Structure formats: structure tokens, C-alpha cells
Amino acid sequence: MVNKTNSTEFTILSAAKNIFSIKGKDGATMQEIADQAGINKALLHYYFRTKDLLFEQVFFEEVKKFSPILKNAIAQEVDLYQKIHNICEAYILMALDNPFVPVFVVGEINKQPDLFIHKLFDGDFPDFPLLAAQIKKEVDAGKIKPIQPHQLIMNMMSMCIFPFLMKPMFVVGMGIDKEVFQNLMLQRIKEVPKFIIDSIKI
Amino acid sequence: MVNKTNSTEFTILSAAKNIFSIKGKDGATMQEIADQAGINKALLHYYFRTKDLLFEQVFFEEVKKFSPILKNAIAQEVDLYQKIHNICEAYILMALDNPFVPVFVVGEINKQPDLFIHKLFDGDFPDFPLLAAQIKKEVDAGKIKPIQPHQLIMNMMSMCIFPFLMKPMFVVGMGIDKEVFQNLMLQRIKEVPKFIIDSIKI
DNA sequence: AGTTTTGTTAACCAATTGGTTAAACTATAT
DNA sequence: ATATAGTTTAACCAATTGGTTAACAAAACT
């Protein structure tokens, strides 16, 4: 029988994604994942051989969908304001779709920086230098206020992703519930570019 | 003999801080920490009884120094621009001093949100609602551009802390070395408030 | 000096955990 | 029906790991 996205495999991936995102790679146990998937632990190994492979599959399955979108948003030949909007949209939509990915990335990137980054982009990084050059050009031409490109890029990425990393803090600290949070994030697709452009436009 | 910050204890804490920040609470092992401290594993338990207690001590030792500084920066009665500057400075100086704290916080806050946040602030949260009210007042008075207070607060925190979470990414992705990174962060103490104020001022 | 307290270690223990094996069950193909 | 390939399980194994014990060394105190 030709398997239609093999149900067991899918159940496992779903459970693993869930557990990994809460407990992290080290904190999660194979037994836990098996339990949540409603199967025997040995079956995990039957499908994914090892914990490392399972983690990689869960993780990169999501991330690799995003990587080309970001690369594309950065490489496109559009004016700076439009590009800022495109990049913010790419980041925020990704995070809304996969809220655990940013948490994963922060955890892993600080454990094995070089290896992880290489895996993340498959050796084919988004062209940040190009973006930096574009910013510098606008600054030099007096089209936007003077700002170091690196600082601007950091600001942009920060505002897009950080709220997802600290969601629980915002939810508790600001007393906002999950739907409100979701809404705030949706608004940010427009708000963040606006905030940036308001800051740099002359 | 009266111990002058007991040398062994200090060595352990230092080693633990180091290992925990790289591997996370779950990823780190007591043996590893003992090795790096140059002592026997049993001595770890002699001083700190359990891994959980060691982790708590390492972590909250740093964080609890910061918590009142942030609370104070938010509660002070100064005008909004000055307050933004104070808060950014508090965040960035803290992170420069303890680059691993943000990584810790993100990891733990997503595992046990309520418990962790409560521990973090000892039940005495920074008065974010006050800050939000102050922002709203300025907006209503037409002193700054319209913006949702929550969005502005998120933007501010994001730009202060996120770069420390993704340091390896910036270092590799932008090809900047560690001293340059350090310098960029120092600049951000002034750059981030400037960026924010440029964006919201009328 | 001798006794107690504190610091340190090697060896050990029990539990957890990632991973394996061999047997059983299911379904499809012949 | 029966062989075959794929799926699932219970039981097991070896390694790691957090934590303990008992003995020993070094101060500190009397």
C-alpha cells in the first residue's frame, strides 16, 4: 500500500515537535515523545533511528521552509522601504506559523554556533552584506538618516522575532491573553516596518 | 578561618555559570562542571546539594541583581524620552555584564512560564502598566506619534536584548568578530533610544 | 596535643535513558 | 493459504548521570 503521509510517522513528528519545543532537545525524552504519540518507544527508533535524527528532522523540516523565503526577501531588487516590509513579513509570518522555531534556534545556536548555522542555511547564507550595502547607499545619498547598517538590521530582526521568544513574559507581565498576543503579532507585520521607516526617513 | 568568598565555592559557581550558559540546564552534567572547576564531583553536591539548587543559585544570583534595576528604571518619575533611555541602558548593561542571562531566561521561561516568572521577580513585577500609561498619555496629548504602548514596549525590549540571544548568528552571518560585536552593543545604549525616539517624535 | 569541624576524594548505587533484539501481528502479493 | 515485507510490541541492555557513603586530610578550636 502506498502510504498517504504515513499516519504513524506524522503522529510521531507532531508529538516530537510539541515536546521538543517545550523541553528542548536535551530535556525531552524518547519515552515522553512515544507516550504522547501513543506508541511504543521502540517504534520511534524504528522510524527515526536516533534522537538526534528525530530532532534534526523535526527541526529542519520547519526551518528549511523558511530559509529560502528569507534569502529571497533579502536578495530581491526592490527599494529599501519595500524590502524592509518584505523581510519583516517573512519573519513574523514564519514565527506565527511555527512559534517554537525561534526558541529552538536560540537554544541550539548557542550550543554549537558554527555547526548549527551551517546546517541552518545549508552553507548558502542570506545575503546580509547586500542588504547592508543597500542601506549604506541610501544613507550616503542622504535618502535616510545616518545609521550603521548593522544596527538597523539588528533592530529589524529583533523587533520581528523577540516577542515570540518572550511570549510568556509578555503574556504574564503585561497581562494579555493569547488571542490578544496573536493579534498584536499580526499587527506587527505592518507596525514594525512603519516603526523602522518612521525612524530612518528624513 | 573566615573564608574570603570561599575560593572553591566561587570556582564552582564560575564553572557552572560557564557550562550552564553553553549547554543549558539539561544539557550540562555535574561531572562536566566538576571537571571545569578542577574538583571532585562529590564536592559539588557537598556545596550545592543538587543540580537544581546549583542552577538556581547560579542563575538567580545574576538575575536578581538586575530585577530591581529594571523595576526602578520603569518606576522613576522622569519624562518618557529619559525613561526610554534609562530602561535601554539597564537592559543592555545587564546583558553586556552577563551575556548568558538572556539565553537562560528564554530557555527557562518557555519551559515553566508561570513558576519561572514568579521566581524571577519575586512576585513583585516591574510596573509595565505604569509605563504603558505614560506612553498612552503622551500619545493622547499629541506629544508623540500614535502607537500602541504594548508595541512600543515590545520594540524597546526586543532591540535591547535580542542581539545577545543571536550573537553567534550575527557574528557568523555578518562576519563581525567579538570585539566589534561588543562595540556595537555599547553603541546601542545610545543608538536604540535614538532609534525609538526618532520613530515616535512628531 | 588532641578533638572537633570543615573540605575533599574515590568508590559505589540506583534510576533514567537512548538504543537493541527477537518475537508477534498486519496486510499485501503470489 | 501462504510466503513476504512492513509495522508494532515487550523485554532487555549498556551507558550515563545525579546523588550517596565512608574514609581521609586539613584547619580550627580546646
CSV table of C-alpha atoms (C1' of nucleotides) in Angstrom, one decimal:
chain,number,residue,atom,x,y,z
A,1,MET,CA,0.0,0.0,0.0
A,2,VAL,CA,1.3,3.4,-0.9
A,3,ASN,CA,1.3,5.3,2.4
A,4,LYS,CA,-0.5,8.6,2.4
A,5,THR,CA,1.9,10.6,4.6
A,6,ASN,CA,2.2,7.5,6.9
A,7,SER,CA,-0.1,8.3,9.8
A,8,THR,CA,2.2,6.9,12.5
A,9,GLU,CA,5.2,8.9,11.2
A,10,PHE,CA,3.2,12.0,11.1
A,11,THR,CA,1.8,11.4,14.7
A,12,ILE,CA,5.4,11.0,15.9
A,13,LEU,CA,6.6,14.1,14.3
A,14,SER,CA,3.8,16.1,15.7
A,15,ALA,CA,4.3,14.8,19.2
A,16,ALA,CA,8.1,15.3,18.9
A,17,LYS,CA,7.6,18.9,17.7
A,18,ASN,CA,5.4,19.5,20.7
A,19,ILE,CA,7.7,18.0,23.3
A,20,PHE,CA,10.9,19.4,21.9
A,21,SER,CA,9.5,22.9,21.7
A,22,ILE,CA,8.6,22.8,25.4
A,23,LYS,CA,11.5,20.9,26.9
A,24,GLY,CA,14.3,21.5,24.4
A,25,LYS,CA,16.4,18.8,22.8
A,26,ASP,CA,18.1,17.7,25.9
A,27,GLY,CA,15.1,18.0,28.2
A,28,ALA,CA,12.9,15.8,26.1
A,29,THR,CA,13.0,12.1,26.4
A,30,MET,CA,12.1,9.5,23.8
A,31,GLN,CA,9.7,7.8,26.2
A,32,GLU,CA,7.8,11.0,26.6
A,33,ILE,CA,7.5,11.5,22.9
A,34,ALA,CA,6.4,7.9,22.4
A,35,ASP,CA,3.8,8.3,25.1
A,36,GLN,CA,2.4,11.5,23.6
A,37,ALA,CA,2.3,9.8,20.2
A,38,GLY,CA,0.5,6.9,21.8
A,39,ILE,CA,3.1,4.3,20.6
A,40,ASN,CA,5.9,2.2,21.8
A,41,LYS,CA,9.3,3.7,22.3
A,42,ALA,CA,10.9,1.1,20.0
A,43,LEU,CA,8.8,2.4,17.2
A,44,LEU,CA,10.4,5.8,17.5
A,45,HIS,CA,13.7,4.2,16.8
A,46,TYR,CA,12.2,2.1,14.0
A,47,TYR,CA,11.2,5.3,12.2
A,48,PHE,CA,13.9,7.7,13.2
A,49,ARG,CA,16.8,5.6,14.4
A,50,THR,CA,18.1,8.1,16.9
A,51,LYS,CA,17.1,11.0,19.0
A,52,ASP,CA,19.5,13.3,17.1
A,53,LEU,CA,18.0,12.3,13.8
A,54,LEU,CA,14.4,12.8,15.1
A,55,PHE,CA,15.3,16.2,16.4
A,56,GLU,CA,17.0,17.2,13.1
A,57,GLN,CA,14.0,16.1,11.1
A,58,VAL,CA,11.5,17.9,13.3
A,59,PHE,CA,13.5,21.0,13.4
A,60,PHE,CA,14.9,21.4,9.9
A,61,GLU,CA,11.6,20.3,8.4
A,62,GLU,CA,10.2,23.7,9.6
A,63,VAL,CA,13.3,25.8,9.3
A,64,LYS,CA,14.3,24.8,5.8
A,65,LYS,CA,10.9,26.0,4.5
A,66,PHE,CA,11.7,29.4,5.9
A,67,SER,CA,15.4,29.8,4.9
A,68,PRO,CA,14.7,30.4,1.2
A,69,ILE,CA,11.9,32.8,1.9
A,70,LEU,CA,14.2,35.0,3.9
A,71,LYS,CA,17.0,34.7,1.4
A,72,ASN,CA,14.6,35.7,-1.3
A,73,ALA,CA,13.2,38.7,0.6
A,74,ILE,CA,16.8,39.9,1.1
A,75,ALA,CA,18.0,39.3,-2.4
A,76,GLN,CA,15.1,40.9,-4.2
A,77,GLU,CA,15.7,44.1,-6.1
A,78,VAL,CA,13.2,46.4,-4.6
A,79,ASP,CA,13.6,49.8,-2.8
A,80,LEU,CA,14.7,49.7,0.8
A,81,TYR,CA,11.3,50.5,2.4
A,82,GLN,CA,9.6,47.7,0.4
A,83,LYS,CA,12.4,45.3,1.3
A,84,ILE,CA,12.1,46.1,5.0
A,85,HIS,CA,8.5,45.3,4.8
A,86,ASN,CA,9.1,42.1,2.9
A,87,ILE,CA,11.7,40.9,5.4
A,88,CYS,CA,9.5,41.7,8.4
A,89,GLU,CA,6.6,40.0,6.9
A,90,ALA,CA,8.7,36.9,6.2
A,91,TYR,CA,10.0,36.7,9.7
A,92,ILE,CA,6.7,37.4,11.5
A,93,LEU,CA,4.6,35.0,9.4
A,94,MET,CA,7.2,32.3,9.9
A,95,ALA,CA,7.1,32.8,13.6
A,96,LEU,CA,3.3,32.9,13.7
A,97,ASP,CA,3.2,29.6,11.8
A,98,ASN,CA,5.9,27.9,13.9
A,99,PRO,CA,6.1,29.7,17.2
A,100,PHE,CA,8.6,27.2,18.6
A,101,VAL,CA,11.2,27.7,15.9
A,102,PRO,CA,12.7,30.8,17.3
A,103,VAL,CA,13.0,29.2,20.7
A,104,PHE,CA,14.7,26.2,19.1
A,105,VAL,CA,17.1,28.4,17.2
A,106,VAL,CA,18.2,30.4,20.2
A,107,GLY,CA,18.8,27.2,22.2
A,108,GLU,CA,20.8,25.4,19.6
A,109,ILE,CA,22.7,28.3,18.1
A,110,ASN,CA,24.3,29.0,21.5
A,111,LYS,CA,25.4,25.4,21.9
A,112,GLN,CA,27.1,24.7,18.6
A,113,PRO,CA,27.2,28.0,16.7
A,114,ASP,CA,29.2,27.1,13.6
A,115,LEU,CA,27.8,23.7,13.0
A,116,PHE,CA,24.2,24.8,13.6
A,117,ILE,CA,24.4,27.9,11.4
A,118,HIS,CA,25.9,26.0,8.6
A,119,LYS,CA,23.2,23.4,8.8
A,120,LEU,CA,20.5,26.1,9.0
A,121,PHE,CA,21.4,27.7,5.8
A,122,ASP,CA,23.0,24.8,4.0
A,123,GLY,CA,26.1,26.9,3.5
A,124,ASP,CA,24.1,29.3,1.5
A,125,PHE,CA,23.5,32.3,3.8
A,126,PRO,CA,21.0,35.1,3.2
A,127,ASP,CA,22.9,38.0,1.6
A,128,PHE,CA,23.1,40.3,4.6
A,129,PRO,CA,26.1,42.2,3.1
A,130,LEU,CA,23.9,43.1,0.2
A,131,LEU,CA,21.2,44.5,2.5
A,132,ALA,CA,23.9,46.4,4.4
A,133,ALA,CA,25.2,47.8,1.2
A,134,GLN,CA,21.8,48.9,0.2
A,135,ILE,CA,21.3,50.7,3.5
A,136,LYS,CA,24.6,52.3,3.3
A,137,LYS,CA,23.9,53.6,-0.2
A,138,GLU,CA,20.6,55.2,1.0
A,139,VAL,CA,22.4,56.8,3.9
A,140,ASP,CA,25.2,58.1,1.7
A,141,ALA,CA,22.7,59.5,-0.8
A,142,GLY,CA,21.0,61.3,2.1
A,143,LYS,CA,17.8,59.5,1.5
A,144,ILE,CA,17.5,58.2,5.1
A,145,LYS,CA,19.0,59.3,8.3
A,146,PRO,CA,22.6,58.2,9.1
A,147,ILE,CA,22.6,54.8,10.7
A,148,GLN,CA,25.1,51.9,10.8
A,149,PRO,CA,23.6,49.2,8.6
A,150,HIS,CA,24.4,46.5,11.2
A,151,GLN,CA,22.4,48.4,13.8
A,152,LEU,CA,19.4,48.8,11.5
A,153,ILE,CA,19.5,45.1,10.6
A,154,MET,CA,19.7,44.1,14.2
A,155,ASN,CA,16.8,46.4,15.1
A,156,MET,CA,14.6,44.9,12.4
A,157,MET,CA,15.3,41.2,13.3
A,158,SER,CA,15.0,41.9,17.0
A,159,MET,CA,11.6,43.5,16.7
A,160,CYS,CA,10.3,40.7,14.5
A,161,ILE,CA,11.4,37.7,16.4
A,162,PHE,CA,12.0,38.6,20.1
A,163,PRO,CA,8.3,38.8,21.1
A,164,PHE,CA,7.9,35.2,20.2
A,165,LEU,CA,10.8,34.2,22.4
A,166,MET,CA,9.4,36.1,25.3
A,167,LYS,CA,5.8,35.4,24.7
A,168,PRO,CA,5.2,34.0,28.2
A,169,MET,CA,6.8,37.1,29.7
A,170,PHE,CA,4.6,39.4,27.7
A,171,VAL,CA,1.5,37.4,28.4
A,172,VAL,CA,2.1,37.3,32.2
A,173,GLY,CA,4.0,40.6,32.6
A,174,MET,CA,1.5,42.6,30.6
A,175,GLY,CA,-1.5,40.6,31.5
A,176,ILE,CA,-2.5,40.0,27.9
A,177,ASP,CA,-4.1,36.7,26.9
A,178,LYS,CA,-3.1,34.5,24.0
A,179,GLU,CA,-5.6,35.9,21.4
A,180,VAL,CA,-4.5,39.4,22.2
A,181,PHE,CA,-0.9,38.4,21.7
A,182,GLN,CA,-1.7,36.8,18.4
A,183,ASN,CA,-3.4,39.9,17.3
A,184,LEU,CA,-0.5,42.1,18.4
A,185,MET,CA,1.8,40.0,16.3
A,186,LEU,CA,-0.4,40.2,13.3
A,187,GLN,CA,-0.4,44.0,13.6
A,188,ARG,CA,3.3,44.0,13.9
A,189,ILE,CA,3.6,42.9,10.3
A,190,LYS,CA,2.7,46.5,9.5
A,191,GLU,CA,3.7,48.2,12.7
A,192,VAL,CA,7.4,47.1,12.7
A,193,PRO,CA,8.1,48.4,9.2
A,194,LYS,CA,6.2,51.6,10.0
A,195,PHE,CA,8.2,52.0,13.2
A,196,ILE,CA,11.5,51.5,11.4
A,197,ILE,CA,10.7,53.8,8.5
A,198,ASP,CA,9.4,56.5,10.8
A,199,SER,CA,12.7,56.3,12.5
A,200,ILE,CA,15.0,56.5,9.5
A,201,LYS,CA,13.1,58.6,7.0
A,202,ILE,CA,14.2,62.2,6.7
B,1,MET,CA,39.5,30.7,59.1
B,2,VAL,CA,36.9,33.2,57.9
B,3,ASN,CA,36.5,32.4,54.2
B,4,LYS,CA,37.0,35.3,51.9
B,5,THR,CA,34.3,34.3,49.4
B,6,ASN,CA,35.3,30.7,49.7
B,7,SER,CA,37.6,30.1,46.7
B,8,THR,CA,36.2,26.6,45.9
B,9,GLU,CA,32.7,27.8,46.0
B,10,PHE,CA,33.5,30.7,43.8
B,11,THR,CA,35.3,28.4,41.3
B,12,ILE,CA,32.4,26.1,41.2
B,13,LEU,CA,29.9,28.9,40.6
B,14,SER,CA,32.1,30.3,37.8
B,15,ALA,CA,32.5,26.9,36.1
B,16,ALA,CA,28.7,26.2,36.5
B,17,LYS,CA,27.8,29.6,35.0
B,18,ASN,CA,30.0,28.8,32.1
B,19,ILE,CA,28.8,25.3,31.4
B,20,PHE,CA,25.1,26.1,32.0
B,21,SER,CA,25.2,29.0,29.7
B,22,ILE,CA,26.6,26.9,26.8
B,23,LYS,CA,24.7,23.7,27.3
B,24,GLY,CA,21.6,24.8,29.2
B,25,LYS,CA,20.3,23.3,32.4
B,26,ASP,CA,19.5,19.9,31.0
B,27,GLY,CA,22.5,19.6,28.6
B,28,ALA,CA,25.0,20.3,31.4
B,29,THR,CA,26.3,17.5,33.6
B,30,MET,CA,27.6,17.7,37.1
B,31,GLN,CA,30.7,15.8,36.1
B,32,GLU,CA,31.4,18.4,33.4
B,33,ILE,CA,31.1,21.2,35.9
B,34,ALA,CA,33.2,19.5,38.4
B,35,ASP,CA,35.9,18.9,35.8
B,36,GLN,CA,35.9,22.5,34.7
B,37,ALA,CA,36.1,23.6,38.3
B,38,GLY,CA,39.0,21.1,38.8
B,39,ILE,CA,37.4,19.3,41.7
B,40,ASN,CA,35.6,16.1,42.5
B,41,LYS,CA,32.0,15.6,41.6
B,42,ALA,CA,31.0,14.8,45.2
B,43,LEU,CA,32.3,18.2,46.2
B,44,LEU,CA,29.7,19.8,44.0
B,45,HIS,CA,27.0,18.1,46.0
B,46,TYR,CA,28.7,18.9,49.2
B,47,TYR,CA,28.4,22.6,48.4
B,48,PHE,CA,25.1,22.8,46.5
B,49,ARG,CA,23.3,19.5,47.3
B,50,THR,CA,21.5,19.1,43.9
B,51,LYS,CA,21.8,20.2,40.3
B,52,ASP,CA,18.6,22.1,40.6
B,53,LEU,CA,19.9,24.1,43.6
B,54,LEU,CA,23.2,24.8,41.8
B,55,PHE,CA,21.4,26.0,38.8
B,56,GLU,CA,19.0,28.2,40.7
B,57,GLN,CA,21.9,29.8,42.6
B,58,VAL,CA,24.0,30.5,39.5
B,59,PHE,CA,21.0,31.9,37.7
B,60,PHE,CA,19.2,33.9,40.2
B,61,GLU,CA,22.4,35.3,41.7
B,62,GLU,CA,22.8,37.2,38.4
B,63,VAL,CA,19.2,37.9,37.6
B,64,LYS,CA,18.2,39.2,41.0
B,65,LYS,CA,20.8,41.9,40.8
B,66,PHE,CA,19.1,43.1,37.6
B,67,SER,CA,15.4,42.9,38.6
B,68,PRO,CA,15.4,45.9,41.0
B,69,ILE,CA,17.4,48.0,38.5
B,70,LEU,CA,14.7,47.4,35.8
B,71,LYS,CA,11.9,48.0,38.3
B,72,ASN,CA,13.5,51.2,39.3
B,73,ALA,CA,14.1,52.4,35.8
B,74,ILE,CA,10.4,51.9,35.0
B,75,ALA,CA,9.0,53.4,38.2
B,76,GLN,CA,11.1,56.6,38.2
B,77,GLU,CA,9.2,59.8,37.6
B,78,VAL,CA,11.1,61.2,34.6
B,79,ASP,CA,9.9,62.2,31.2
B,80,LEU,CA,9.3,59.5,28.6
B,81,TYR,CA,12.4,60.0,26.5
B,82,GLN,CA,14.6,59.9,29.5
B,83,LYS,CA,12.9,56.8,30.8
B,84,ILE,CA,13.3,55.1,27.5
B,85,HIS,CA,17.0,55.8,27.7
B,86,ASN,CA,17.2,54.6,31.3
B,87,ILE,CA,15.5,51.3,30.5
B,88,CYS,CA,17.5,50.6,27.4
B,89,GLU,CA,20.7,51.3,29.4
B,90,ALA,CA,19.6,49.0,32.2
B,91,TYR,CA,18.9,46.1,29.8
B,92,ILE,CA,22.0,46.5,27.7
B,93,LEU,CA,24.4,46.9,30.5
B,94,MET,CA,23.0,43.9,32.2
B,95,ALA,CA,23.3,41.8,29.1
B,96,LEU,CA,26.8,43.0,28.5
B,97,ASP,CA,27.7,42.0,32.0
B,98,ASN,CA,26.0,38.7,31.9
B,99,PRO,CA,25.7,37.7,28.2
B,100,PHE,CA,24.3,34.3,29.2
B,101,VAL,CA,21.4,35.5,31.3
B,102,PRO,CA,19.1,36.3,28.3
B,103,VAL,CA,19.8,32.8,26.8
B,104,PHE,CA,18.9,31.3,30.2
B,105,VAL,CA,15.8,33.3,30.5
B,106,VAL,CA,14.5,32.3,27.1
B,107,GLY,CA,15.2,28.7,27.7
B,108,GLU,CA,13.6,28.5,31.1
B,109,ILE,CA,10.7,30.9,30.5
B,110,ASN,CA,9.4,28.6,27.8
B,111,LYS,CA,9.6,25.5,30.0
B,112,GLN,CA,7.8,26.7,33.1
B,113,PRO,CA,6.4,30.1,32.4
B,114,ASP,CA,4.4,30.9,35.5
B,115,LEU,CA,6.7,29.4,38.0
B,116,PHE,CA,9.8,30.9,36.4
B,117,ILE,CA,8.4,34.4,36.0
B,118,HIS,CA,7.2,34.4,39.6
B,119,LYS,CA,10.7,33.4,40.8
B,120,LEU,CA,12.3,35.9,38.6
B,121,PHE,CA,10.6,38.9,40.1
B,122,ASP,CA,9.8,37.5,43.5
B,123,GLY,CA,6.1,38.3,42.9
B,124,ASP,CA,7.0,42.0,42.5
B,125,PHE,CA,6.8,42.7,38.8
B,126,PRO,CA,8.2,45.8,37.1
B,127,ASP,CA,5.4,48.2,36.7
B,128,PHE,CA,4.8,47.8,32.9
B,129,PRO,CA,1.3,49.1,33.2
B,130,LEU,CA,2.6,52.4,34.5
B,131,LEU,CA,5.0,52.7,31.6
B,132,ALA,CA,2.1,51.8,29.2
B,133,ALA,CA,0.0,54.5,30.8
B,134,GLN,CA,2.8,57.1,30.5
B,135,ILE,CA,3.1,56.3,26.8
B,136,LYS,CA,-0.6,56.5,26.3
B,137,LYS,CA,-0.7,59.9,27.9
B,138,GLU,CA,2.0,61.2,25.6
B,139,VAL,CA,0.1,59.9,22.6
B,140,ASP,CA,-3.2,61.3,23.7
B,141,ALA,CA,-1.6,64.7,24.4
B,142,GLY,CA,-0.2,64.6,20.8
B,143,LYS,CA,3.3,64.7,22.1
B,144,ILE,CA,4.4,61.6,20.2
B,145,LYS,CA,3.0,59.8,17.2
B,146,PRO,CA,0.2,57.4,17.8
B,147,ILE,CA,1.4,54.0,18.8
B,148,GLN,CA,0.1,51.2,21.0
B,149,PRO,CA,2.0,51.2,24.2
B,150,HIS,CA,2.4,47.4,24.1
B,151,GLN,CA,4.0,47.6,20.7
B,152,LEU,CA,6.4,50.3,21.8
B,153,ILE,CA,7.4,48.4,24.9
B,154,MET,CA,8.0,45.2,22.8
B,155,ASN,CA,10.1,47.2,20.4
B,156,MET,CA,12.3,48.5,23.1
B,157,MET,CA,12.9,45.3,24.9
B,158,SER,CA,13.4,43.5,21.6
B,159,MET,CA,16.1,45.8,20.4
B,160,CYS,CA,17.9,45.7,23.7
B,161,ILE,CA,18.1,42.0,24.3
B,162,PHE,CA,17.7,40.1,21.1
B,163,PRO,CA,21.2,40.8,19.7
B,164,PHE,CA,22.6,38.9,22.8
B,165,LEU,CA,20.4,35.9,22.1
B,166,MET,CA,21.6,35.7,18.5
B,167,LYS,CA,25.1,36.8,18.9
B,168,PRO,CA,26.6,33.8,17.1
B,169,MET,CA,24.3,34.4,14.2
B,170,PHE,CA,25.4,38.0,13.9
B,171,VAL,CA,29.0,37.1,14.4
B,172,VAL,CA,28.9,34.4,11.7
B,173,GLY,CA,26.2,35.9,9.4
B,174,MET,CA,27.6,39.3,9.4
B,175,GLY,CA,31.1,38.3,9.6
B,176,ILE,CA,31.8,40.6,12.6
B,177,ASP,CA,34.2,39.5,15.3
B,178,LYS,CA,33.6,39.5,19.0
B,179,GLU,CA,35.2,42.9,19.8
B,180,VAL,CA,33.2,44.5,17.0
B,181,PHE,CA,30.1,42.9,18.4
B,182,GLN,CA,30.9,44.2,21.9
B,183,ASN,CA,31.4,47.7,20.4
B,184,LEU,CA,28.1,47.6,18.5
B,185,MET,CA,26.4,46.7,21.8
B,186,LEU,CA,28.0,49.5,23.6
B,187,GLN,CA,26.9,51.9,20.9
B,188,ARG,CA,23.4,50.6,21.2
B,189,ILE,CA,23.0,52.1,24.6
B,190,LYS,CA,22.6,55.4,22.8
B,191,GLU,CA,21.5,54.1,19.4
B,192,VAL,CA,18.4,52.2,20.5
B,193,PRO,CA,16.9,55.1,22.4
B,194,LYS,CA,17.7,57.4,19.5
B,195,PHE,CA,16.1,55.0,17.0
B,196,ILE,CA,13.0,54.8,19.1
B,197,ILE,CA,12.7,58.5,19.7
B,198,ASP,CA,13.3,59.3,16.1
B,199,SER,CA,10.5,57.0,15.3
B,200,ILE,CA,7.9,58.4,17.7
B,201,LYS,CA,8.7,62.0,18.0
B,202,ILE,CA,6.5,64.4,16.0
C,1,DA,C1',48.4,17.7,71.9
C,2,DG,C1',44.1,16.1,70.9
C,3,DT,C1',39.4,16.7,69.5
C,4,DT,C1',36.0,18.5,66.6
C,5,DT,C1',34.7,20.7,62.4
C,6,DT,C1',35.2,21.6,57.6
C,7,DG,C1',36.9,20.4,53.0
C,8,DT,C1',37.9,16.7,49.6
C,9,DT,C1',38.2,12.3,47.5
C,10,DA,C1',37.4,7.5,45.4
C,11,DA,C1',34.3,4.2,45.0
C,12,DC,C1',29.7,3.0,44.8
C,13,DC,C1',24.5,3.0,43.9
C,14,DA,C1',20.0,3.5,41.9
C,15,DA,C1',17.4,5.5,38.4
C,16,DT,C1',16.9,7.2,33.9
C,17,DT,C1',17.5,6.9,29.2
C,18,DG,C1',18.9,6.0,24.5
C,19,DG,C1',19.0,2.2,21.9
C,20,DT,C1',18.6,-3.1,20.6
C,21,DT,C1',16.5,-7.7,19.8
C,22,DA,C1',13.6,-11.0,18.8
C,23,DA,C1',9.1,-12.2,18.5
C,24,DA,C1',4.3,-11.2,17.0
C,25,DC,C1',1.0,-9.1,14.3
C,26,DT,C1',-0.9,-7.0,9.9
C,27,DA,C1',-1.5,-6.6,5.3
C,28,DT,C1',-0.3,-7.3,0.7
C,29,DA,C1',1.2,-10.2,-3.1
C,30,DT,C1',1.7,-14.7,-5.2
D,1,DA,C1',-3.3,-20.5,2.1
D,2,DT,C1',0.9,-19.0,2.4
D,3,DA,C1',5.1,-16.5,1.8
D,4,DT,C1',6.8,-11.9,2.3
D,5,DA,C1',7.5,-7.4,3.6
D,6,DG,C1',6.3,-3.8,6.7
D,7,DT,C1',4.7,-2.5,11.4
D,8,DT,C1',4.4,-2.8,16.4
D,9,DT,C1',5.5,-4.5,20.9
D,10,DA,C1',7.6,-6.3,25.3
D,11,DA,C1',11.6,-7.3,27.3
D,12,DC,C1',16.2,-6.3,27.7
D,13,DC,C1',21.0,-4.0,27.7
D,14,DA,C1',24.7,-0.8,28.3
D,15,DA,C1',25.9,3.8,29.3
D,16,DT,C1',25.2,7.9,31.5
D,17,DT,C1',24.2,10.6,35.3
D,18,DG,C1',22.5,12.6,39.7
D,19,DG,C1',23.4,11.6,44.1
D,20,DT,C1',25.4,9.0,48.4
D,21,DT,C1',28.8,6.9,51.6
D,22,DA,C1',32.6,6.2,54.1
D,23,DA,C1',37.1,7.2,54.7
D,24,DC,C1',40.8,10.7,54.7
D,25,DA,C1',43.1,15.3,55.0
D,26,DA,C1',43.3,20.0,56.8
D,27,DA,C1',42.0,23.6,59.6
D,28,DA,C1',40.1,25.4,63.8
D,29,DC,C1',39.3,25.1,68.4
D,30,DT,C1',40.1,23.5,73.4
